[in-house]
Coordinates of C-alpha atoms in Angstrom, one line a residue:
X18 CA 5.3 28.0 12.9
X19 CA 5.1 24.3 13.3
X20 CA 2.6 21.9 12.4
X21 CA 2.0 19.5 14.9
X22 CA -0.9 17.3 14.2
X23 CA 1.0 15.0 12.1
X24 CA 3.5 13.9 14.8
X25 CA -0.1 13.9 17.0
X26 CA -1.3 11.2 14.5
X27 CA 2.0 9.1 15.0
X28 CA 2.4 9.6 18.9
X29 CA -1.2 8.5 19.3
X30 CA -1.0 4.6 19.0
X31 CA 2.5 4.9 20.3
X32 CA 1.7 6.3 23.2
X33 CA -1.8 3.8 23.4
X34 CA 1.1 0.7 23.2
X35 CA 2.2 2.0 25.9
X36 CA -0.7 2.6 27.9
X37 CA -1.4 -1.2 27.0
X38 CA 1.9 -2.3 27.9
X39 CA 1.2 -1.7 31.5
X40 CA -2.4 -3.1 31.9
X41 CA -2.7 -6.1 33.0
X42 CA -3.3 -9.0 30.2
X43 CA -6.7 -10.2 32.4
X44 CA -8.5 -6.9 30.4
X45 CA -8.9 -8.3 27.8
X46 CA -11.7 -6.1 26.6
X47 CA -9.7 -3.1 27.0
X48 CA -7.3 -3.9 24.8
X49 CA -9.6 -3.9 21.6
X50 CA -10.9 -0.8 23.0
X51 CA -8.3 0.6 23.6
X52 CA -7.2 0.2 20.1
X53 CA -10.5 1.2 18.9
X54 CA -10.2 4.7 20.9
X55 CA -6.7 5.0 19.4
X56 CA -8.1 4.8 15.4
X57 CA -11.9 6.8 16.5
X58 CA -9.1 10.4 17.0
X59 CA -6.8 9.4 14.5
X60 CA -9.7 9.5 12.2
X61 CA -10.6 12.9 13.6
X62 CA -7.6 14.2 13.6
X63 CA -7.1 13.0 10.0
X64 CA -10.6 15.1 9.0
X65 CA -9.0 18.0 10.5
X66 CA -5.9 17.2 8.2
X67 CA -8.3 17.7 5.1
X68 CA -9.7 20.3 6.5
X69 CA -7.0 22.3 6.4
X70 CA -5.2 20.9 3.2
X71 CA -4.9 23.3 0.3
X72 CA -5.4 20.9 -3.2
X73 CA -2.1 22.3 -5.0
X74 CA 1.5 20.9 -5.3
X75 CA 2.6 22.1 -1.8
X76 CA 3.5 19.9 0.9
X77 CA 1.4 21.3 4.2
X78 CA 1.0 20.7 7.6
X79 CA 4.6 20.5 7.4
X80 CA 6.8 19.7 10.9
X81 CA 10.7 20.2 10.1
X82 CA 13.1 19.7 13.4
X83 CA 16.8 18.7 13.8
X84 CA 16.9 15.1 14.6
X85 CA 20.7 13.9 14.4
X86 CA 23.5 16.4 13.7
X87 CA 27.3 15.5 14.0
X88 CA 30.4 17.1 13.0
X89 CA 32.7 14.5 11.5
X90 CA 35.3 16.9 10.8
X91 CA 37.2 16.5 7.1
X92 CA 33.9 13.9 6.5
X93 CA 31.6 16.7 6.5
X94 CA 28.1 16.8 9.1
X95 CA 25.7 13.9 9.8
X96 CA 22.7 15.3 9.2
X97 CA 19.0 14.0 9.6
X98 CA 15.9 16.0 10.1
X99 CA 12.3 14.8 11.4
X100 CA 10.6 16.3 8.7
X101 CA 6.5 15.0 8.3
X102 CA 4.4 16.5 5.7
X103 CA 1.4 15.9 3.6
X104 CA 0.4 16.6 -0.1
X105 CA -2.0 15.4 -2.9
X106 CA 0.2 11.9 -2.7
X107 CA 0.1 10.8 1.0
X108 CA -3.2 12.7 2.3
X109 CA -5.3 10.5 0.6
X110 CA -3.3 7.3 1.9
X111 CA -3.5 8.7 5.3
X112 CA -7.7 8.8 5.3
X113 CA -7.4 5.1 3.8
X114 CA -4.7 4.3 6.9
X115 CA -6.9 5.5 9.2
X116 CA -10.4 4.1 7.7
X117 CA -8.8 0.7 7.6
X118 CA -7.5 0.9 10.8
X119 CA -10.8 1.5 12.4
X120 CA -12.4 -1.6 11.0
X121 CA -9.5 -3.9 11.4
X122 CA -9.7 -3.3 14.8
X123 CA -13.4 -3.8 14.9
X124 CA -12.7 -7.0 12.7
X125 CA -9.6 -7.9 15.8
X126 CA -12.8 -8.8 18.0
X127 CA -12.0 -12.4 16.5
X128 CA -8.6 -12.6 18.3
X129 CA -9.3 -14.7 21.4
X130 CA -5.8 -15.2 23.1
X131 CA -2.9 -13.3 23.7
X132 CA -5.0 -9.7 23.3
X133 CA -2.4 -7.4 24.8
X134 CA 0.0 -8.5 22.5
X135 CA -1.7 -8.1 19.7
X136 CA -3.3 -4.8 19.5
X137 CA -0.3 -3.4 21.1
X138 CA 1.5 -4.4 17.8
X139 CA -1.4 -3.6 16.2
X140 CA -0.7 0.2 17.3
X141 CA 2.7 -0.2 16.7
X142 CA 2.3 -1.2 13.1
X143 CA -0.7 1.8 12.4
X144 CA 2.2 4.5 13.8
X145 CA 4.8 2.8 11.4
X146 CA 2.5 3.6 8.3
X147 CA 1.0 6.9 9.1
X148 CA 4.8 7.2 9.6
X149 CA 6.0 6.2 6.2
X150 CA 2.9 8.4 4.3
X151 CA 4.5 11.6 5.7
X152 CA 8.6 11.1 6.2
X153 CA 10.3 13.5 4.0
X154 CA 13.4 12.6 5.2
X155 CA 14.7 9.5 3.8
X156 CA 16.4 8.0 6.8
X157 CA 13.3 8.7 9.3
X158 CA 11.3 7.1 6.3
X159 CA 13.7 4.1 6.1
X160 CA 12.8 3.6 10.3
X161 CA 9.1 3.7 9.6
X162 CA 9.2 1.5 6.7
X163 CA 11.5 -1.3 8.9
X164 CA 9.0 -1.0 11.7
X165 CA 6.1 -2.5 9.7
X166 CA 8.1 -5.9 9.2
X167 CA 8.5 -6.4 13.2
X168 CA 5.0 -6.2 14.2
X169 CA 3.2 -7.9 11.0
X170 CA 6.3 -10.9 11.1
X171 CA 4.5 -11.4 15.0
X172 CA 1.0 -11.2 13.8
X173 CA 0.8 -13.6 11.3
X174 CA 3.5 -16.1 13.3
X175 CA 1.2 -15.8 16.5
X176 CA -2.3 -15.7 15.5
X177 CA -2.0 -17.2 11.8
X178 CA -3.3 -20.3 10.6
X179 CA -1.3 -24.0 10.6
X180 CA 1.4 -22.8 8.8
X181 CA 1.8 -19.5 10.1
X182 CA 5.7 -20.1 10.8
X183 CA 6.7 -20.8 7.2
X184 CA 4.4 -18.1 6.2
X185 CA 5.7 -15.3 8.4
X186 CA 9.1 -16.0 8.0
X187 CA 8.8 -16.1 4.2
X188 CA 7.0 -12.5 4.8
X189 CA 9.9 -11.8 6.4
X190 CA 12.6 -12.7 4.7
X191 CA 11.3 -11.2 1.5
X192 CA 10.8 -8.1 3.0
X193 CA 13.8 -7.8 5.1
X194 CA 15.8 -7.9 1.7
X195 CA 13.9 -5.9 0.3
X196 CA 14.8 -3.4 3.0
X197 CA 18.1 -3.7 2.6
X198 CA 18.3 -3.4 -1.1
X199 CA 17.1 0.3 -0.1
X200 CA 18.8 0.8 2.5
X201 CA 21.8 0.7 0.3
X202 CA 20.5 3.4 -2.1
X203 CA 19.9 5.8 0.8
X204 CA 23.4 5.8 1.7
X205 CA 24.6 6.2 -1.4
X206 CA 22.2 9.0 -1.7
X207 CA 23.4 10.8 1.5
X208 CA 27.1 10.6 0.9
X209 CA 26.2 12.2 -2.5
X210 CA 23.6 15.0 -1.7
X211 CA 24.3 18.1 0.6
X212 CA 21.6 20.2 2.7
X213 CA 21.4 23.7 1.0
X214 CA 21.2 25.5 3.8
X215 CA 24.5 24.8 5.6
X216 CA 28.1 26.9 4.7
X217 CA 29.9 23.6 5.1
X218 CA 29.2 20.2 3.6
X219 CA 26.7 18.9 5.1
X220 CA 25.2 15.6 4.1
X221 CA 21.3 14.9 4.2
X222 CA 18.6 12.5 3.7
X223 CA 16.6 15.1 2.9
X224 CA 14.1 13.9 0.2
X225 CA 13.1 17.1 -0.9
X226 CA 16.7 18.2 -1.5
X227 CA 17.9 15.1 -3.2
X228 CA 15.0 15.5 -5.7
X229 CA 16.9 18.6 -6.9
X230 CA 20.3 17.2 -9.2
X231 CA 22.1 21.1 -8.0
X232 CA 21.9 19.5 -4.5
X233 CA 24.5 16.9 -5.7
X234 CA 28.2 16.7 -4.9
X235 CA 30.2 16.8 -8.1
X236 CA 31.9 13.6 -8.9
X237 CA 30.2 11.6 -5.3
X238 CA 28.6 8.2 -6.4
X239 CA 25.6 8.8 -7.3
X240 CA 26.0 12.6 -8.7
X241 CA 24.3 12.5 -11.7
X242 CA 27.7 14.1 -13.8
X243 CA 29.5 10.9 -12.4
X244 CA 30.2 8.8 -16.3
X245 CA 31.2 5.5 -13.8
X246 CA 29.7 2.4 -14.5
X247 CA 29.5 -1.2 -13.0
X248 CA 28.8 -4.1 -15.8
X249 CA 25.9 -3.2 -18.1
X250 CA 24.6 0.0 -16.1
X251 CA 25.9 3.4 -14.4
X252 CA 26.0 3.6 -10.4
X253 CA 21.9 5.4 -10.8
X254 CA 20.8 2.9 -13.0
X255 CA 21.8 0.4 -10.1
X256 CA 20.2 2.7 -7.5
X257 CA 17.0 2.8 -9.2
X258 CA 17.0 -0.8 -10.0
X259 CA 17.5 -1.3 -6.4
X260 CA 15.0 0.7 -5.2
X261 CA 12.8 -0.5 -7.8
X262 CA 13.1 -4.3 -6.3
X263 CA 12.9 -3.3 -2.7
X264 CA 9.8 -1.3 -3.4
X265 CA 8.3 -3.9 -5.7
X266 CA 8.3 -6.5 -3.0
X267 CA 6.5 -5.0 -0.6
X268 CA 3.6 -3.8 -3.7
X269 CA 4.4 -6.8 -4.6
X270 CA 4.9 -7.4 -8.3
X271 CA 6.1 -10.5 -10.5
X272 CA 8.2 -12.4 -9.7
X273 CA 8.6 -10.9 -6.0
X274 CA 5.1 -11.6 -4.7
X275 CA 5.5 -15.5 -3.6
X276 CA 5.5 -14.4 0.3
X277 CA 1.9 -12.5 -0.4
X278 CA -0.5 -15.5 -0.8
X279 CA 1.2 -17.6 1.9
X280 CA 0.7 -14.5 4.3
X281 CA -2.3 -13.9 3.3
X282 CA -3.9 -17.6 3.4
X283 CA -2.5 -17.9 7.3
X284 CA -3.0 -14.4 8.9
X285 CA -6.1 -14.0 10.4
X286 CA -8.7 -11.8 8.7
X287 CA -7.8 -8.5 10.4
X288 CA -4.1 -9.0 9.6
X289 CA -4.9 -9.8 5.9
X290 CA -7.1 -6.4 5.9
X291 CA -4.2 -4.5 7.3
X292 CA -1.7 -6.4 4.9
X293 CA -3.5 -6.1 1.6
X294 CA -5.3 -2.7 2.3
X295 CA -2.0 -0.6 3.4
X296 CA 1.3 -2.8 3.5
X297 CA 1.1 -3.4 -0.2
X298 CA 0.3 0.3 -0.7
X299 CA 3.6 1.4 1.1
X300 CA 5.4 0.0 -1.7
X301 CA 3.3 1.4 -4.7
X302 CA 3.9 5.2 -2.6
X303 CA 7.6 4.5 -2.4
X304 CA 8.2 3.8 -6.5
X305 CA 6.0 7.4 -7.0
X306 CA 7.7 9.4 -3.8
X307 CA 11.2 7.9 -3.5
X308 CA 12.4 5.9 -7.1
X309 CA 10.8 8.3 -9.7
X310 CA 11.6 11.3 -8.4
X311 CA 15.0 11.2 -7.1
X312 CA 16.0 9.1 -10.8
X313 CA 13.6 10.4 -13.0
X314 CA 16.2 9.5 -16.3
X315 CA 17.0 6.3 -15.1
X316 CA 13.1 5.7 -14.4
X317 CA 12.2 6.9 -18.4
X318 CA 14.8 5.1 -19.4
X319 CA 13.5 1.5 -17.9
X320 CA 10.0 2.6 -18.1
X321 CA 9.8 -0.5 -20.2
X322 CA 10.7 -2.5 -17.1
X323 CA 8.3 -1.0 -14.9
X324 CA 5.4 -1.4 -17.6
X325 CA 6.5 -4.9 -17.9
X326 CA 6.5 -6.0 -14.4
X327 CA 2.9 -4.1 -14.3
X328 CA 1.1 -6.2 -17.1
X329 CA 2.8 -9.4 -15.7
X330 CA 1.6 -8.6 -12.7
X331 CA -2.1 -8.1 -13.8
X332 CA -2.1 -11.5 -15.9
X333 CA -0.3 -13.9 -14.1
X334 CA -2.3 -12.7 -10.8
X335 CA -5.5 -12.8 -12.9
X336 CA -4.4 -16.8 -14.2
X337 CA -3.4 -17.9 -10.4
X338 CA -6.9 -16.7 -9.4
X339 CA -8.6 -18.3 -11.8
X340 CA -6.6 -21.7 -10.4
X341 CA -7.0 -20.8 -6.9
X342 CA -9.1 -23.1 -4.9
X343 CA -9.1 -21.1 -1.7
X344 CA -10.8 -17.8 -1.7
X345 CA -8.4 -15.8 0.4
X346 CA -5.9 -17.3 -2.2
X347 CA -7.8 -16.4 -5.1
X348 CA -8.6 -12.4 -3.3
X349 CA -4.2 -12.4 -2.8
X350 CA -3.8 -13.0 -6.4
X351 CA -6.6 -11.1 -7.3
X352 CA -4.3 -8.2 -5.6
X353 CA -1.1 -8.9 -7.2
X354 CA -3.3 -8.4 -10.6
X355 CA -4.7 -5.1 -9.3
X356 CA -1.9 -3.5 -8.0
X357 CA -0.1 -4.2 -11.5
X358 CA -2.0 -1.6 -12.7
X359 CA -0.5 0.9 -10.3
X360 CA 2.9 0.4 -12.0
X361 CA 1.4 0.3 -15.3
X362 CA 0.2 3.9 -14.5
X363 CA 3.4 5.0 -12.8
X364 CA 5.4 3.9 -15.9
X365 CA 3.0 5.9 -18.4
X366 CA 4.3 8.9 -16.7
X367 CA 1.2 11.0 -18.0
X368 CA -1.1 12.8 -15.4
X369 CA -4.3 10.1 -15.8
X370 CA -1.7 7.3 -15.5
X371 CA -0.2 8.4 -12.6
X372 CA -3.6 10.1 -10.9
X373 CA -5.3 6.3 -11.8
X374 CA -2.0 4.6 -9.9
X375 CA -2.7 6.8 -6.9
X376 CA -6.9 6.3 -7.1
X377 CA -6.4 1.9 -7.5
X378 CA -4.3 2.3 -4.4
X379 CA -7.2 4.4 -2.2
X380 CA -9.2 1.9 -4.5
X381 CA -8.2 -1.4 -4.0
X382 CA -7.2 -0.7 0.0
X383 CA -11.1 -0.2 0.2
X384 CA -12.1 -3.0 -1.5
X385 CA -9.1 -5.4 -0.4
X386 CA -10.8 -4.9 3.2
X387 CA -14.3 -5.7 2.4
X388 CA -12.7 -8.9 0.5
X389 CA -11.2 -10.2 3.2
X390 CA -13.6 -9.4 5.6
X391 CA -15.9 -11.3 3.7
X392 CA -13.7 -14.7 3.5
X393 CA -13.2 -14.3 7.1
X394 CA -17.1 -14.2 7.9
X395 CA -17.7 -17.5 5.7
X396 CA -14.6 -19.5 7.4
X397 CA -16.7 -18.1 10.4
X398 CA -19.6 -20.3 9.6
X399 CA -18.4 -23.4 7.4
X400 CA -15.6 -24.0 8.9
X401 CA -13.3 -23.3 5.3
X402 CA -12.6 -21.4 2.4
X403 CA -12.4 -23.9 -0.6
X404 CA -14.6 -22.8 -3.1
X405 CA -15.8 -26.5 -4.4
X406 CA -17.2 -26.8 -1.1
X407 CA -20.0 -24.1 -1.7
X408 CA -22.8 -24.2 -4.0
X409 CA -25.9 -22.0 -3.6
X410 CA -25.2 -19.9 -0.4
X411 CA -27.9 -17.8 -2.1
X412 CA -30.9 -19.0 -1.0
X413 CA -29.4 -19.3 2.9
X414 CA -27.4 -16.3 3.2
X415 CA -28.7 -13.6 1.0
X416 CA -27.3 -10.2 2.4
X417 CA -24.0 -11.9 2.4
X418 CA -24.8 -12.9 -1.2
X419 CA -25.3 -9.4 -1.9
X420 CA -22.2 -7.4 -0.3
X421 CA -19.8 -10.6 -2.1
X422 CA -21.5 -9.2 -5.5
X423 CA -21.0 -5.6 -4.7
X424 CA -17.1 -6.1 -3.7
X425 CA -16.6 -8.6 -6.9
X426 CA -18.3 -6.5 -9.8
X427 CA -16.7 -3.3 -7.9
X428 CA -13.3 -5.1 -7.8
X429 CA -13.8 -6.5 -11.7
X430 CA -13.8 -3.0 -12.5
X431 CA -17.6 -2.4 -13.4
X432 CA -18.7 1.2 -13.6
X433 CA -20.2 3.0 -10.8
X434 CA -17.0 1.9 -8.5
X435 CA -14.2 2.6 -7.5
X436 CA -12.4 0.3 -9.7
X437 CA -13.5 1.4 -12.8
X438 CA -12.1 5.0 -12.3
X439 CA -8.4 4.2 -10.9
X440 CA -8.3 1.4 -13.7
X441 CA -9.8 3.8 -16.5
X442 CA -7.4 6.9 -15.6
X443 CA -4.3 3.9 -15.9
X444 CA -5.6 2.9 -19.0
X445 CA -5.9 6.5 -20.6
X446 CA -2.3 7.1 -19.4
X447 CA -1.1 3.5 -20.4
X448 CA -2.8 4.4 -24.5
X449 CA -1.4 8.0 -24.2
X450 CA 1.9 6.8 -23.7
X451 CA 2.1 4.4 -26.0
X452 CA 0.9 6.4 -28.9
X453 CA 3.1 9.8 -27.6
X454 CA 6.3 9.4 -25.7
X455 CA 6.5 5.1 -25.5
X456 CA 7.0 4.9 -22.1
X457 CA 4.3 1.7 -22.5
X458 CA 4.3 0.4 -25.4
X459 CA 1.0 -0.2 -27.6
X460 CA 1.7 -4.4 -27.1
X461 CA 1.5 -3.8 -22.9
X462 CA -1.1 -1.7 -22.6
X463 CA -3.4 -3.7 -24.4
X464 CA -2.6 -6.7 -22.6
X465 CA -3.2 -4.5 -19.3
X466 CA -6.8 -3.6 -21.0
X467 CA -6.8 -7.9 -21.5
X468 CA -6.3 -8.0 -17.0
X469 CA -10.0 -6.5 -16.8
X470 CA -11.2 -9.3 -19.0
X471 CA -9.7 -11.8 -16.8
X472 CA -10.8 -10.3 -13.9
X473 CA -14.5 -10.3 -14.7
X474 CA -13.3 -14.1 -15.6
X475 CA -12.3 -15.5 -12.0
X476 CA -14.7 -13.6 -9.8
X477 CA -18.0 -14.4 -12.2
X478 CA -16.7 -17.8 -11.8
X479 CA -16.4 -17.6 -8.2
X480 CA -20.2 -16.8 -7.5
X481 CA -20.9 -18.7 -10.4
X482 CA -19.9 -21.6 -8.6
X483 CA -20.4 -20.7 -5.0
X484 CA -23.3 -19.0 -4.6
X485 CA -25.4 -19.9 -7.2
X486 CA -27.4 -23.9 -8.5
X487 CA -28.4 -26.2 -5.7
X488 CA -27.3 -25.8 -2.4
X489 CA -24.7 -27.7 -0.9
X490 CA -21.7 -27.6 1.6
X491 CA -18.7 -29.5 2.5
X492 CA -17.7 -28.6 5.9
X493 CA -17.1 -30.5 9.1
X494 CA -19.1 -27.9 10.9
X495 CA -21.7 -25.5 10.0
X496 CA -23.5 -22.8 11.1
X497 CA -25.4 -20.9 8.6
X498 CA -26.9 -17.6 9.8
X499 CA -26.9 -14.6 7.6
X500 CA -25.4 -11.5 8.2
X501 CA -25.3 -10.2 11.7
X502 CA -25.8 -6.3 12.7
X503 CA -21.8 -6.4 13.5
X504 CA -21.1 -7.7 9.9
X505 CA -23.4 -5.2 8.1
X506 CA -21.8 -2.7 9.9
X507 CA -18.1 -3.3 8.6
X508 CA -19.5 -4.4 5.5
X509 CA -21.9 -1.1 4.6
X510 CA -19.5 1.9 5.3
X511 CA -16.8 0.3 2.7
X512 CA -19.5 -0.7 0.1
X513 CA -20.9 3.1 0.2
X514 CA -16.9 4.5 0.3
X515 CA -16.7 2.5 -3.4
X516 CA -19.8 3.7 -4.4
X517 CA -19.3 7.5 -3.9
X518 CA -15.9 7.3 -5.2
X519 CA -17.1 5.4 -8.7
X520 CA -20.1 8.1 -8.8
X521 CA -18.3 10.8 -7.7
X522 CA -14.4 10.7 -7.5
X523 CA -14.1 14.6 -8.0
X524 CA -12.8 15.1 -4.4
X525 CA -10.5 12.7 -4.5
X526 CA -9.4 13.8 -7.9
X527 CA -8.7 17.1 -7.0
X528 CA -6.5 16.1 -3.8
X529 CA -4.3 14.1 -6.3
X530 CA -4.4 16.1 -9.4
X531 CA -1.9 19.2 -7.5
X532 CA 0.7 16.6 -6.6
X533 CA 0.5 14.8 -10.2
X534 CA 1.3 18.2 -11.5
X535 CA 4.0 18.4 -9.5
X536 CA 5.4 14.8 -10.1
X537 CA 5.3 15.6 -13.8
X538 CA 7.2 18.7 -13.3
X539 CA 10.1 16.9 -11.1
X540 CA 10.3 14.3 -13.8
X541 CA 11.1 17.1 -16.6
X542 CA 13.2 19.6 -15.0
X543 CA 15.3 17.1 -12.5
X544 CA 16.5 14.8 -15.2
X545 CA 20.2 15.7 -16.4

């Protein structure tokens, strides 16, 4: 029998765009609400989901229909499959998809003009990445993944700041070729994989087929017994590298992340929730669901890369953010640094690497939203975000004082968070490596253990100088009133979720601990 509540959890803000599409734009209220109604089931639903879930290796709640099937005679069949599931990787993304969802929306309130357009591409955009958590088809993933750029290119153009334009389009354009640079790779992938269950051949972008190397076409492009080569690298090699860059832009990692801090600076603060807390996460998901997997050798074998590109990541993010002026530009940079530490534990390849890659995700898309939330509530009342121009915001605004200290010693990694667990398990499988198979080498992983250093560095600094000494502020207008009920109630529920999870991440341990398993075991008995 077939599952349906995932394709429930997609339909839904579909089909609330559409409802929206047809009201008239003088509602304006109903838009929001609208939206809000739309996240409120999708949030129930999603409890349901866990629920039912199973811990273990299994992919469940598991919908698999014919989508596209065509008979190309002496070319074989066209084959394509709606096929949605959930395991110990994407479950735990969905509950942070659908948590951020609710308060972006509540955060939306903000958006003054134009409300029917946005929150109907703010629905669009939540379908696209419930969407891309749960594809197992590579193809309907590839739609969901492209259907993200659309609706965040017209939120940040629309409602950003002054230089929204270049911003968006950079945003854009990075991510477009990203896009492609997969796109690529899944054809090459479907005209060299075939669908077990058919007598004829019988193409597929079936991901959990093209995960097995039996599935393969001898000799096809990228069969893993084809010896050809282009320049310094076999046709795999390429693919992986490929996919490697596409997914690395949208985490994003050094050298690919210039579009992030633009975007960021412009969009307005529910756009820079949705962007830091879920976008960036969509990449990280597709290096451990699509790259690794589907070329484990070719991943070992550049695991140096990977590692690489991770502790870059972490330091040159953590040096920008201790330059950074602006503190949604510092909190961007602050995320390139963090989400290094995701590839860092997906290059260990060791069960606390990969467990703490998967945790910093549901980690940092927690505390990414209370960040930004934050920055948006003191443009709200001084009129900017440079962080010369506050000193002492203690002694006037003290419960905002106090959620800024929870988000920065939670996102500096200090115990009793979040942080310090997704961090710690990337860390354990970073050392493990290093002194086993030397996926990371000893070099990197202490200069990923030097990231946590820095990061206590730029965000002590940052209250240091704003809210702390004599009070003073540089703002053409002002208006300086603590903490409203409305704040306190986006703020509390995300500073509790970080709290639990530092004091108790066993739940969400033992969601990801079945699919780690699993991951290990396709990256042993898959390789060649």
């Amino acid at each position: 029998m077939q599952d349906k509540l995932i394709t429930l959890l997609i339909l839904l803000p579909l089909l609330g765009a559409g409802i929206l599409l047809i009201i008239p734009a003088r509602h304006k209220e109903i838009f929001r609400r609208g939206a809000l109604l739309v996240t409120i089931l999708q949030l129930l639903i999603a409890l349901s989901m866990v629920s039912r879930f199973q811990p273990g290796s299994a992919m469940q709640l598991v919908e698999h229909r014919s989508w596209i099937n065509m008979d190309l005679g002496t070319w074989g069949i066209w084959k394509a499959d709606y096929w949605v599931g959930v395991d110990g990787l994407s479950l735990p993304l969905i509950l942070l998809s659908v948590v951020v969802l609710f308060f972006a929306a509540l955060a939306a309130r903000k958006i003054k003009f134009k409300q029917k357009g946005f929150f109907v591409l703010f629905l669009v955009l939540d379908a696209a990445v419930i969407g891309s958590f749960t594809a197992q088809d590579l193809l309907l993933f590839y739609l969901f993944f492209e259907f993200m750029l659309l609706p965040m290119y017209f939120m940040i153009g629309i409602w950003g700041g002054p230089r929204r334009e270049y911003a968006s389009m950079k945003f854009f354009l990075y991510t477009l070729f990203g896009s492609i640079l997969i796109l690529i790779v899944f054809i090459g992938l479907y005209l060299s994989g075939s669908d077990p269950g058919s007598a004829s051949l019988t193409h597929t972008f079936g991901l959990p087929y093209l995960q097995d190397i039996a599935r393969y076409t001898p000799g096809a492009v990228l069969s893993p017994d084809t010896p050809g080569t282009l320049g310094w690298f076999t046709w795999r090699e390429w693919a992986f590298l490929l996919l490697l860059t596409g997914f690395a832009i949208k985490l994003p990692a050094v050298p690919l992340h210039t579009w992030l801090p633009d975007a960021h600076v412009e969009a307005p603060t529910a756009v820079s929730v949705l962007l830091a807390a879920l976008l960036l996460k969509v990449g990280g998901y597709g290096i451990i669901r699509v790259a690794y997997p589907l070329f484990p050798a070719e991943a070992v074998h550049f695991s140096w890369l990977v590692a690489g590109l991770g502790v870059v990541s972490i330091l040159y993010g953590a040096f920008n953010s201790l330059a950074s002026k602006d503190l949604k530009r510092l909190i961007a940079y602050s995320s390139v640094s963090h989400m290094g530490f995701v590839l860092v534990g997906i290059a260990s390849v060791t069960g606390s690497g990969v467990t703490g890659a998967v945790f910093q995700m549901v980690s940092h898309g927690i505390l990414s939203a209370m960040l930004f939330l934050l920055a948006g509530m003191l443009e709200e009342r001084t009129g900017n975000r440079l962080i010369e121009n506050h000193s002492g915001l203690s002694s006037r605004l003290p419960h905002y004082t106090l959620f800024v200290l929870i988000a920065f010693f939670a996102s500096l990694g200090l115990p009793g968070f979040s942080g310090f667990i997704g961090e710690l398990f990337v860390l354990l499988g970073a050392f493990t490596a290093a002194t086993s198979t030397g996926y990371v080498s000893l070099t990197l992983a202490f200069a990923a253990l030097g990231g946590l250093i820095l990061a206590a560095g730029y965000f002590l600094w940052a209250i240091q100088r704003m809210f702390f000494g004599p009070f003073a502020i540089k703002a053409d207008q002002v208006r300086l009133k603590d903490l409203t009920f409305f704040d306190v109630g986006l703020l509390l529920p995300l500073s509790l979720f970080t709290l639990v999870l530092g004091v108790y991440p066993q739940p969400l341990l033992n969601l990801i601990n079945g699919f780690t398993v699993y991951w290990l075991q396709l990256m042993t008995t898959h390789q060649p």
